[in-house]
CSV table of C-alpha atoms in Angstrom, one decimal:
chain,number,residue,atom,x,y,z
W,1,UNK,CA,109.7,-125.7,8.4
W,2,UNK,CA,109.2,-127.1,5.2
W,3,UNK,CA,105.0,-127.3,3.8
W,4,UNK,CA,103.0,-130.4,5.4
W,5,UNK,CA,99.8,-132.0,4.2
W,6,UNK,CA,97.5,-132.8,6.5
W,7,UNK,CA,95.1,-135.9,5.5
W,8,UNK,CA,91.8,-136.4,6.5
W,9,UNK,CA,89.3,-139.2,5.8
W,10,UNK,CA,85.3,-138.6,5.7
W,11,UNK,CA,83.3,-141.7,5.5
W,12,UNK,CA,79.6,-141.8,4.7
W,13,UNK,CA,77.5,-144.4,7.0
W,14,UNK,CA,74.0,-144.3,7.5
W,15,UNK,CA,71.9,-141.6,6.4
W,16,UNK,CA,74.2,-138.7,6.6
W,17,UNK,CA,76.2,-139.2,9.1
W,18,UNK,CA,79.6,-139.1,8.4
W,19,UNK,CA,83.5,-140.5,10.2
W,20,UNK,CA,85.6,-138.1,10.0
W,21,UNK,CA,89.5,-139.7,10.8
W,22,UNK,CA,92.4,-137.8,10.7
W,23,UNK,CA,95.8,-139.0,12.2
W,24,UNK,CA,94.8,-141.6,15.3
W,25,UNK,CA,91.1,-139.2,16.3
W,26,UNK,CA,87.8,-139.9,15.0
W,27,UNK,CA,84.6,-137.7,15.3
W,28,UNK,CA,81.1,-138.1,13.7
W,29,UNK,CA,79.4,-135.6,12.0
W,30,UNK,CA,75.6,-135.3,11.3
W,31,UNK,CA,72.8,-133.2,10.6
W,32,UNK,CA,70.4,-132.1,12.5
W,33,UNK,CA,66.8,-133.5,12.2
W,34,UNK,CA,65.1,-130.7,10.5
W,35,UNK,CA,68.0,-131.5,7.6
W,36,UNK,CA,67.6,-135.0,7.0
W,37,UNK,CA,70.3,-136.4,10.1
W,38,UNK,CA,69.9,-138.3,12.9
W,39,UNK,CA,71.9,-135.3,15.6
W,40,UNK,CA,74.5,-137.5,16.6
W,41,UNK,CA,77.3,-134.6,15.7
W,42,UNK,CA,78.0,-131.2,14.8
W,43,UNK,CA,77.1,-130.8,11.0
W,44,UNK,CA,80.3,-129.7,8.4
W,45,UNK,CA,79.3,-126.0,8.8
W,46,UNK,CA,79.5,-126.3,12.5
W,47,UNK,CA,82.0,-128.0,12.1
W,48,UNK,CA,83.7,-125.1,10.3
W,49,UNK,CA,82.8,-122.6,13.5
W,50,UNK,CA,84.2,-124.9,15.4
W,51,UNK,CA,87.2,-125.1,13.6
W,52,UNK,CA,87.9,-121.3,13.2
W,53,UNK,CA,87.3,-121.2,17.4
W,54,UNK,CA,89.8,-123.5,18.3
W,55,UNK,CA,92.5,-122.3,16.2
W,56,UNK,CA,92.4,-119.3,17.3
W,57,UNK,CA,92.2,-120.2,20.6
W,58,UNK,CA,95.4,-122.3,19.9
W,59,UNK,CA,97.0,-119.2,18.4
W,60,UNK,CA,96.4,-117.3,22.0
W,61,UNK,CA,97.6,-119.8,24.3
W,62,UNK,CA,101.2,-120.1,22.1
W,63,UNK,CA,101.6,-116.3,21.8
W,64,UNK,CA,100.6,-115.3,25.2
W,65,UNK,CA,104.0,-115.5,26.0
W,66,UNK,CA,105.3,-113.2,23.4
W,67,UNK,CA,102.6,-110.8,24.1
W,68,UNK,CA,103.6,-111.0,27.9
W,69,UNK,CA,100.1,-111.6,28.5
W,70,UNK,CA,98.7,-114.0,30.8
W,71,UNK,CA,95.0,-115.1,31.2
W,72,UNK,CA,93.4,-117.8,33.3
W,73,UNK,CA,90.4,-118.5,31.0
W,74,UNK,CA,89.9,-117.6,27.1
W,75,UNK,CA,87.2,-118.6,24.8
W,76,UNK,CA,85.3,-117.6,21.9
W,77,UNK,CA,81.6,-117.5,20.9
W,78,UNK,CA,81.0,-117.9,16.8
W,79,UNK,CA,78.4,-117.7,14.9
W,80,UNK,CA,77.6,-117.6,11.2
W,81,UNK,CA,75.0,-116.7,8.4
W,82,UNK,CA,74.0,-119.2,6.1
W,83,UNK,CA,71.0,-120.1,4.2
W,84,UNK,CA,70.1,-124.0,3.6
W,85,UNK,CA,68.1,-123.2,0.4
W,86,UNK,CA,71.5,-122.2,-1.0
W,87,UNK,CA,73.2,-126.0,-0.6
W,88,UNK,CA,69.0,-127.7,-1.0
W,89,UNK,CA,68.7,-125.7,-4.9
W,90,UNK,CA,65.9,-124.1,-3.7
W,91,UNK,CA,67.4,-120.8,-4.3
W,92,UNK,CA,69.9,-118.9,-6.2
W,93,UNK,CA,72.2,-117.6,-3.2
W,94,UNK,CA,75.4,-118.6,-1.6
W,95,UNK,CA,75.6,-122.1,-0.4
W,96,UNK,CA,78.3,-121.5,2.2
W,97,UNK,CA,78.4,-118.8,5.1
W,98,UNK,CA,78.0,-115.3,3.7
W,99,UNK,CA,79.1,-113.8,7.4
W,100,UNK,CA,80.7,-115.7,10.1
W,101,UNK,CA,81.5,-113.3,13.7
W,102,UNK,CA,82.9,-113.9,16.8
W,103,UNK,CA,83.0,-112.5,20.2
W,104,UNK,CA,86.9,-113.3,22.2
W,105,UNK,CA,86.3,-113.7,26.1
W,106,UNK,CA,89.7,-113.3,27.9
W,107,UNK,CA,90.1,-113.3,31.9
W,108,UNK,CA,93.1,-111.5,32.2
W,109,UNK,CA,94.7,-108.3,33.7
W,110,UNK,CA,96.2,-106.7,30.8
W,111,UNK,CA,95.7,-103.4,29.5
W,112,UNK,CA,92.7,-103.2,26.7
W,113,UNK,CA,95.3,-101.8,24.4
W,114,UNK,CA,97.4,-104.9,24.8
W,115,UNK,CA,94.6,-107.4,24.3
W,116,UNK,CA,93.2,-105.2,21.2
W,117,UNK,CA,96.9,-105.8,19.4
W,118,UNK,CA,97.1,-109.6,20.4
W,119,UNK,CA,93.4,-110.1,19.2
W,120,UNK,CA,95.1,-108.7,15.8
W,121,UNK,CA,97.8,-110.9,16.2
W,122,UNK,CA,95.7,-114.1,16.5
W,123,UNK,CA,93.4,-112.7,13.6
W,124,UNK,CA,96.4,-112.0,11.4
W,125,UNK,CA,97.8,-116.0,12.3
W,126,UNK,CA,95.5,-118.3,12.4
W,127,UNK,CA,95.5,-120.6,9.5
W,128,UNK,CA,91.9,-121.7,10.0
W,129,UNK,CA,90.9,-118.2,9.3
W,130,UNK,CA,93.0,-117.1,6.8
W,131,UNK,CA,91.5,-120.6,4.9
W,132,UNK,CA,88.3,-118.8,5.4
W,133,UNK,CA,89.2,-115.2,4.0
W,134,UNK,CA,91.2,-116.0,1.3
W,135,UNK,CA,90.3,-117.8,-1.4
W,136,UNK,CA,91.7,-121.8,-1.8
W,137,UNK,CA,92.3,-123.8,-4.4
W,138,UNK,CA,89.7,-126.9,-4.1
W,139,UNK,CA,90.5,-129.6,-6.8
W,140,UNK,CA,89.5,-133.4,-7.4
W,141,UNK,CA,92.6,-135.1,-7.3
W,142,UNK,CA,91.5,-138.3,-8.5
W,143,UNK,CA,88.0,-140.1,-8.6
W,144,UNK,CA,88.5,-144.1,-7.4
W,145,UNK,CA,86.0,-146.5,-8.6
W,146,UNK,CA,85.6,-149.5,-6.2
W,147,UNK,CA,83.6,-151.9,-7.5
């Protein structure tokens, strides 16, 4: 299969709550309170979490098959580091997650062993967290002034 781009839109409306389009699929994405939102949505860097968790959970379900493994429920608990003083210039650290760890829940009745090496697998394929671990070219393409 040849590359695709995928295209997203993020519009700003009140405050900082932002639409988020991509293909026919809208969500709305907010801050909490204590950051200046309103809490109608996840906020980018849950967002992000939420991201790397579904992948992977989409990796699992596709592969199962190859794997020979068969579960009846799978999901996955993330969490991540992150200090707001970082992205408010209140400090000089990181302004994005400096750790980000998960725990995988399977219900299934295959051998540890064989759930260790398809936890690899999905590790070693999602493209949500290979974004994350290795490093990705982020350019302005073109600035557009509306008037």
């Amino acid at each position: 299969m040849a590359k695709t781009v995928f295209k997203t839109t993020a519009h700003l409306q009140d405050g900082v709550q932002v639409k988020v389009k991509s293909r026919n699929f809208e969500i709305t994405v907010d801050e909490p309170k204590n950051l200046g939102g309103t809490d109608t949505g996840m906020n980018p860097v849950e967002l992000v979490l939420g991201a790397l968790g579904a992948c992977q959970a989409i990796v699992a379900r596709i592969y199962a098959k190859k794997f020979q493994i068969e579960f009846s429920d799978f999901w996955i608990e993330l969490e991540g580091d992150l200090d707001p003083d970082g992205f408010l210039l209140k400090a000089d650290v990181r302004k994005g997650y400096t750790d980000i760890r998960y725990n995988i829940h399977i219900k299934t009745d295959a051998p540890k062993e064989k759930v260790e090496e398809f936890v690899a697998f999905i590790e070693q394929t999602c493209p949500v967290g290979d974004t994350l671990a290795q490093p990705v070219q982020l350019k302005v393409n073109q600035i557009v002034i509306e008037n």
